[in-house]
Amino acid sequence: MKKLPLEEKVAPIRERRTGAIRAYMGTARQLLADIKSGKLKACDRAFTNTWTCSSSIMAGPIRMATVSDGVVIMHSPMGCISNLSQFLAPGLQPHEETKQDQGGYTPNQPATYYCSNLTEEEVIFGAEKKLRETIIVADKRHHPKSIWIFTSCVSGIMGDDIEGVVKETQAEVGATIVPIRCEAFQSRICQWGHDSAGHAILKYLVKKPEKKRNDMINMMASTAVWAEDRIHLAELLGKVGIQCNTVPDYAVTESFRILSEAACSVALCPTWSDYLGKGLEQEYGIPYVRDILPLGTARTEQWLRKIAVHCGKEEEMEQLIKEERAAVMPRIEALRKQWQGMKVFVSCGITRSLHLPHMLVNDFGMELVGINPFEFDEEAIVDLENLLKLTGGKDFLVHVSDCQTLEMANYIKKLDVDLFLGHRGSVGFIFKHGVPGLRVGVAYGSRHGLRRDMDSGRQMGFSGVLSYARYLDNVIKNPSFSEKLSAHTRLPFKESWYEQDPTVNMVDPL
Amino acid sequence: MAREIGVYGKGGIGKSTIVSNTSAAIAEKGAKVMQIGCDPKADSTNSLLDGRYIPTILDTVLEADTVREFRSVDVSKVIFEGYRGIICAECGGPDPGIGCAGRGIITAIELMKEQGAFEKVNPDYVLYDVLGDVVCGGFAMPLRQGIAKQVYIVVSANFASLYAANNLCKAIVRFGERGGGKLAGLIANHISTPEEKEIVNEFAAMTKTEVIEYIPYSRELARSDLQGQTVIQSAPDSEIADVFRRLAAKIAEREQQIIPAPVQAPELRKWGQSCLERLQASGIKE
Ligand SMILES: Nc1ncnc2c1ncn2[C@@H]1O[C@H](COP(=O)(O)OP(=O)(O)OP(=O)(O)O)[C@@H](O)[C@H]1O
Ligand code: SF4
Ligand SMILES: [Mg+2]
């Protein structure tokens, strides 16, 4: 593993650190061969349907605004914070349970975030003073434990000395200041924002361990992993006396500080935690578990066993696994009979596209016809290899794309898919093509992660398999939604597009 | 229509000195001249103002409390009349090491345009004295469409200054093709020997332009500059004053606007090496 340069101010961009790509069309085997031989071609786009900002979205103002005793400052013109306003405008409404679990976010407590609101004058003369003042005001008003500063393209071009301001100001405020340097234009891989956050957390927040705790693990999951799952897994592990220190969403500042004391770190979203997990391993020797996610019964078992080894709870864990399995397996067997051979396509972030098939294939007996991960990199090679093992060596389509609906539309009907599971960015579009499917992880409607009814959005762990099955059952039994929708929708593409090669816009890295 | 001229060149090469003395020489002939310093140092016009440093356009916007005020500050407050009625303005900018000086130049010039500062003065000549190399888009502002139409580059026989001039030629290629400023010629400064003259001439030939005037090293000029005056004012009968009068007359007449032919860096370096050898052979330490 390459050493993470924690002495630097900025995390290396993902393209460089993990060889990440954002476009590919081929099969799993082809992709693996291309990556291993270093002959990847056409792995970027000359035309793109969608894009997002590494800093204002991915680095995580949205995420860190959920840290209940923290304040977010976006050092940017106003527009860069608009994403956050849209997500969080109504105020945070975490579960009661989330609140208990993670340390005290009061229901309806508004997210606290500032934007330094850079003006033309400040762009010319520098805005270090304003940033400093914003930090001091935020500290005075809210007495937070942490202040998270996010940089932007503009602050990067002007070259404000963010770390210098932090150094100068830290002594004057009670909060720990965490500057996240992420100038969005630097990388073509927006997930680089996650690394920027991890880099800063490791540099500014994580403390030297006071003790090593065998009874605590770090559970790393972004909002994309629903609260239902995080809470369920924490309860499960709690049964054998293992506590979960969950970051980043709805965590408290202290959760980040004690990351160095855990028995191991587990990734519920390997894309998010890649940098932080590896950094903790590098700096504090904390084992990082990323290849196995608790999606599907077999994988949940493996996952629990792995954790048990790190915590010295093997026996208790075996007992727990036995009990949990016994409760769900008969029902899963029955489902498998119904769904055997159903052709499924999964389009989502790496977590689900590379790990959810373990449940779909192994537990439900479905057949994987393709996946559509948002990005792909060297870290994910092992995940793809595991998927090939899962399908018994049967190859499948890999389309690396972040909801590039234009490209997906082109091939989805030709693929013969019975069930499409996709992110909200693409799934509606696929329905309109008459392909039955569901949003990959959210039950009925409401905002993910922040829902009130507990187990409807659960996917992970043993019982997650059952609740997810319930969720899938609706559309499998009754696919009329996509049928009706497609019958009454005019699609925006010309017929000729469907005859064309979907990779026309894919080019060698820009 | 005013003749709008941008003067570029490596830092310290003598741009401000040359621009001010030329402005003075043009004004002496009775023309209305406006000189705009495009450098956060804001020292371009001080030898037209008896050594006075004037407040800058960006100083005034600093007084604005709101964004709306920022774009409507009265720039006429910081436009001054100097020697022989030359209109002097300085863009100004942030302190060294902070903020974005390039953006500052863009904003300052936009503000003057928006407020019709040029129409009010109605000058025959506008001379922009621009900081060192074109370090970013901001400093290229005077080159862009609709601002300086003719560009002069100040060079000396020093290789570094020719290297910088070559880079400026690249910027001119970029903007010139889009209807921005084009090259009118080179002004050679600190030229005391035939070898030095030959070197700048060769460079001009390589890049497809011409040297329009050779300015010798002049103690008179340096002293006058330090005292905050041009030689036109302090030593009107000196030889060096005549050099600037000649330069002013040439600039007044010169219509040339070309897109130069910058040289590839390795080729330029090779040529630079040969220059050095020549200078050494002639006994001059470069
Ligand atoms: N031909 C010359 N003879 C003697 N002294 C000169 C000559 N040309 C310029 N100088 C002196 O060299 C110094 C630098 O000149 P000047 O400030 O005009 O350079 P500049 O190119 O404007 O510099 P900058 O890029 O820093 O703005 C000044 O002290 C000036 O008086
Ligand atoms: S300007 Fe940069 S930081 Fe701001 S939203 Fe756009 S890409 Fe993100
Ligand atoms: Mg100068």
PDB file of N, CA, C and O in Angstrom, chain A residues 227-248:
ATOM      1  N   ALA A 227     -29.473   5.189   8.048  1.00  0.00           N
ATOM      2  CA  ALA A 227     -29.412   5.100   9.502  1.00  0.00           C
ATOM      3  C   ALA A 227     -29.894   3.740   9.970  1.00  0.00           C
ATOM      4  O   ALA A 227     -29.337   3.149  10.892  1.00  0.00           O
ATOM      5  N   GLU A 228     -30.939   3.202   9.291  1.00  0.00           N
ATOM      6  CA  GLU A 228     -31.480   1.904   9.684  1.00  0.00           C
ATOM      7  C   GLU A 228     -30.377   0.858   9.738  1.00  0.00           C
ATOM      8  O   GLU A 228     -30.326   0.025  10.643  1.00  0.00           O
ATOM      9  N   ASP A 229     -29.527   0.884   8.719  1.00  0.00           N
ATOM     10  CA  ASP A 229     -28.464  -0.111   8.654  1.00  0.00           C
ATOM     11  C   ASP A 229     -27.422   0.120   9.735  1.00  0.00           C
ATOM     12  O   ASP A 229     -26.993  -0.802  10.414  1.00  0.00           O
ATOM     13  N   ARG A 230     -27.028   1.348   9.872  1.00  0.00           N
ATOM     14  CA  ARG A 230     -25.986   1.645  10.866  1.00  0.00           C
ATOM     15  C   ARG A 230     -26.463   1.233  12.258  1.00  0.00           C
ATOM     16  O   ARG A 230     -25.725   0.637  13.035  1.00  0.00           O
ATOM     17  N   ILE A 231     -27.706   1.565  12.528  1.00  0.00           N
ATOM     18  CA  ILE A 231     -28.222   1.299  13.862  1.00  0.00           C
ATOM     19  C   ILE A 231     -28.405  -0.203  14.077  1.00  0.00           C
ATOM     20  O   ILE A 231     -28.052  -0.741  15.113  1.00  0.00           O
ATOM     21  N   HIS A 232     -28.908  -0.857  13.057  1.00  0.00           N
ATOM     22  CA  HIS A 232     -29.119  -2.297  13.161  1.00  0.00           C
ATOM     23  C   HIS A 232     -27.796  -3.013  13.417  1.00  0.00           C
ATOM     24  O   HIS A 232     -27.682  -3.881  14.284  1.00  0.00           O
ATOM     25  N   LEU A 233     -26.781  -2.660  12.648  1.00  0.00           N
ATOM     26  CA  LEU A 233     -25.487  -3.335  12.815  1.00  0.00           C
ATOM     27  C   LEU A 233     -24.899  -3.046  14.193  1.00  0.00           C
ATOM     28  O   LEU A 233     -24.314  -3.927  14.824  1.00  0.00           O
ATOM     29  N   ALA A 234     -25.085  -1.825  14.644  1.00  0.00           N
ATOM     30  CA  ALA A 234     -24.556  -1.482  15.963  1.00  0.00           C
ATOM     31  C   ALA A 234     -25.257  -2.313  17.046  1.00  0.00           C
ATOM     32  O   ALA A 234     -24.620  -2.799  17.987  1.00  0.00           O
ATOM     33  N   GLU A 235     -26.553  -2.505  16.867  1.00  0.00           N
ATOM     34  CA  GLU A 235     -27.297  -3.319  17.833  1.00  0.00           C
ATOM     35  C   GLU A 235     -26.817  -4.761  17.820  1.00  0.00           C
ATOM     36  O   GLU A 235     -26.624  -5.391  18.865  1.00  0.00           O
ATOM     37  N   LEU A 236     -26.627  -5.248  16.605  1.00  0.00           N
ATOM     38  CA  LEU A 236     -26.174  -6.628  16.435  1.00  0.00           C
ATOM     39  C   LEU A 236     -24.846  -6.836  17.162  1.00  0.00           C
ATOM     40  O   LEU A 236     -24.671  -7.769  17.941  1.00  0.00           O
ATOM     41  N   LEU A 237     -23.923  -5.942  16.890  1.00  0.00           N
ATOM     42  CA  LEU A 237     -22.600  -6.075  17.505  1.00  0.00           C
ATOM     43  C   LEU A 237     -22.686  -5.844  19.014  1.00  0.00           C
ATOM     44  O   LEU A 237     -21.932  -6.435  19.795  1.00  0.00           O
ATOM     45  N   GLY A 238     -23.621  -4.989  19.383  1.00  0.00           N
ATOM     46  CA  GLY A 238     -23.818  -4.726  20.807  1.00  0.00           C
ATOM     47  C   GLY A 238     -24.165  -5.994  21.579  1.00  0.00           C
ATOM     48  O   GLY A 238     -23.819  -6.145  22.747  1.00  0.00           O
ATOM     49  N   LYS A 239     -24.830  -6.906  20.890  1.00  0.00           N
ATOM     50  CA  LYS A 239     -25.238  -8.143  21.560  1.00  0.00           C
ATOM     51  C   LYS A 239     -24.039  -8.966  22.024  1.00  0.00           C
ATOM     52  O   LYS A 239     -24.160  -9.782  22.935  1.00  0.00           O
ATOM     53  N   VAL A 240     -22.901  -8.794  21.346  1.00  0.00           N
ATOM     54  CA  VAL A 240     -21.719  -9.533  21.811  1.00  0.00           C
ATOM     55  C   VAL A 240     -20.746  -8.576  22.511  1.00  0.00           C
ATOM     56  O   VAL A 240     -19.557  -8.882  22.655  1.00  0.00           O
ATOM     57  N   GLY A 241     -21.253  -7.445  22.881  1.00  0.00           N
ATOM     58  CA  GLY A 241     -20.435  -6.531  23.681  1.00  0.00           C
ATOM     59  C   GLY A 241     -19.451  -5.694  22.871  1.00  0.00           C
ATOM     60  O   GLY A 241     -18.446  -5.221  23.384  1.00  0.00           O
ATOM     61  N   ILE A 242     -19.739  -5.514  21.573  1.00  0.00           N
ATOM     62  CA  ILE A 242     -18.868  -4.658  20.766  1.00  0.00           C
ATOM     63  C   ILE A 242     -19.590  -3.336  20.484  1.00  0.00           C
ATOM     64  O   ILE A 242     -20.715  -3.336  19.986  1.00  0.00           O
ATOM     65  N   GLN A 243     -18.934  -2.258  20.806  1.00  0.00           N
ATOM     66  CA  GLN A 243     -19.523  -0.943  20.550  1.00  0.00           C
ATOM     67  C   GLN A 243     -19.096  -0.431  19.188  1.00  0.00           C
ATOM     68  O   GLN A 243     -17.970  -0.685  18.754  1.00  0.00           O
ATOM     69  N   CYS A 244     -19.965   0.340  18.563  1.00  0.00           N
ATOM     70  CA  CYS A 244     -19.612   0.922  17.271  1.00  0.00           C
ATOM     71  C   CYS A 244     -19.367   2.415  17.420  1.00  0.00           C
ATOM     72  O   CYS A 244     -20.228   3.140  17.897  1.00  0.00           O
ATOM     73  N   ASN A 245     -18.219   2.818  16.986  1.00  0.00           N
ATOM     74  CA  ASN A 245     -17.932   4.254  16.918  1.00  0.00           C
ATOM     75  C   ASN A 245     -18.186   4.652  15.464  1.00  0.00           C
ATOM     76  O   ASN A 245     -17.364   4.411  14.593  1.00  0.00           O
ATOM     77  N   THR A 246     -19.351   5.226  15.208  1.00  0.00           N
ATOM     78  CA  THR A 246     -19.752   5.453  13.824  1.00  0.00           C
ATOM     79  C   THR A 246     -19.425   6.874  13.372  1.00  0.00           C
ATOM     80  O   THR A 246     -19.794   7.838  14.039  1.00  0.00           O
ATOM     81  N   VAL A 247     -18.739   6.971  12.269  1.00  0.00           N
ATOM     82  CA  VAL A 247     -18.457   8.268  11.643  1.00  0.00           C
ATOM     83  C   VAL A 247     -18.781   8.147  10.164  1.00  0.00           C
ATOM     84  O   VAL A 247     -18.763   7.055   9.624  1.00  0.00           O
ATOM     85  N   PRO A 248     -19.001   9.250   9.478  1.00  0.00           N
ATOM     86  CA  PRO A 248     -19.038  10.612   9.986  1.00  0.00           C
ATOM     87  C   PRO A 248     -20.454  11.107  10.321  1.00  0.00           C
ATOM     88  O   PRO A 248     -20.596  11.996  11.144  1.00  0.00           O
TER      89      PRO A 248
END
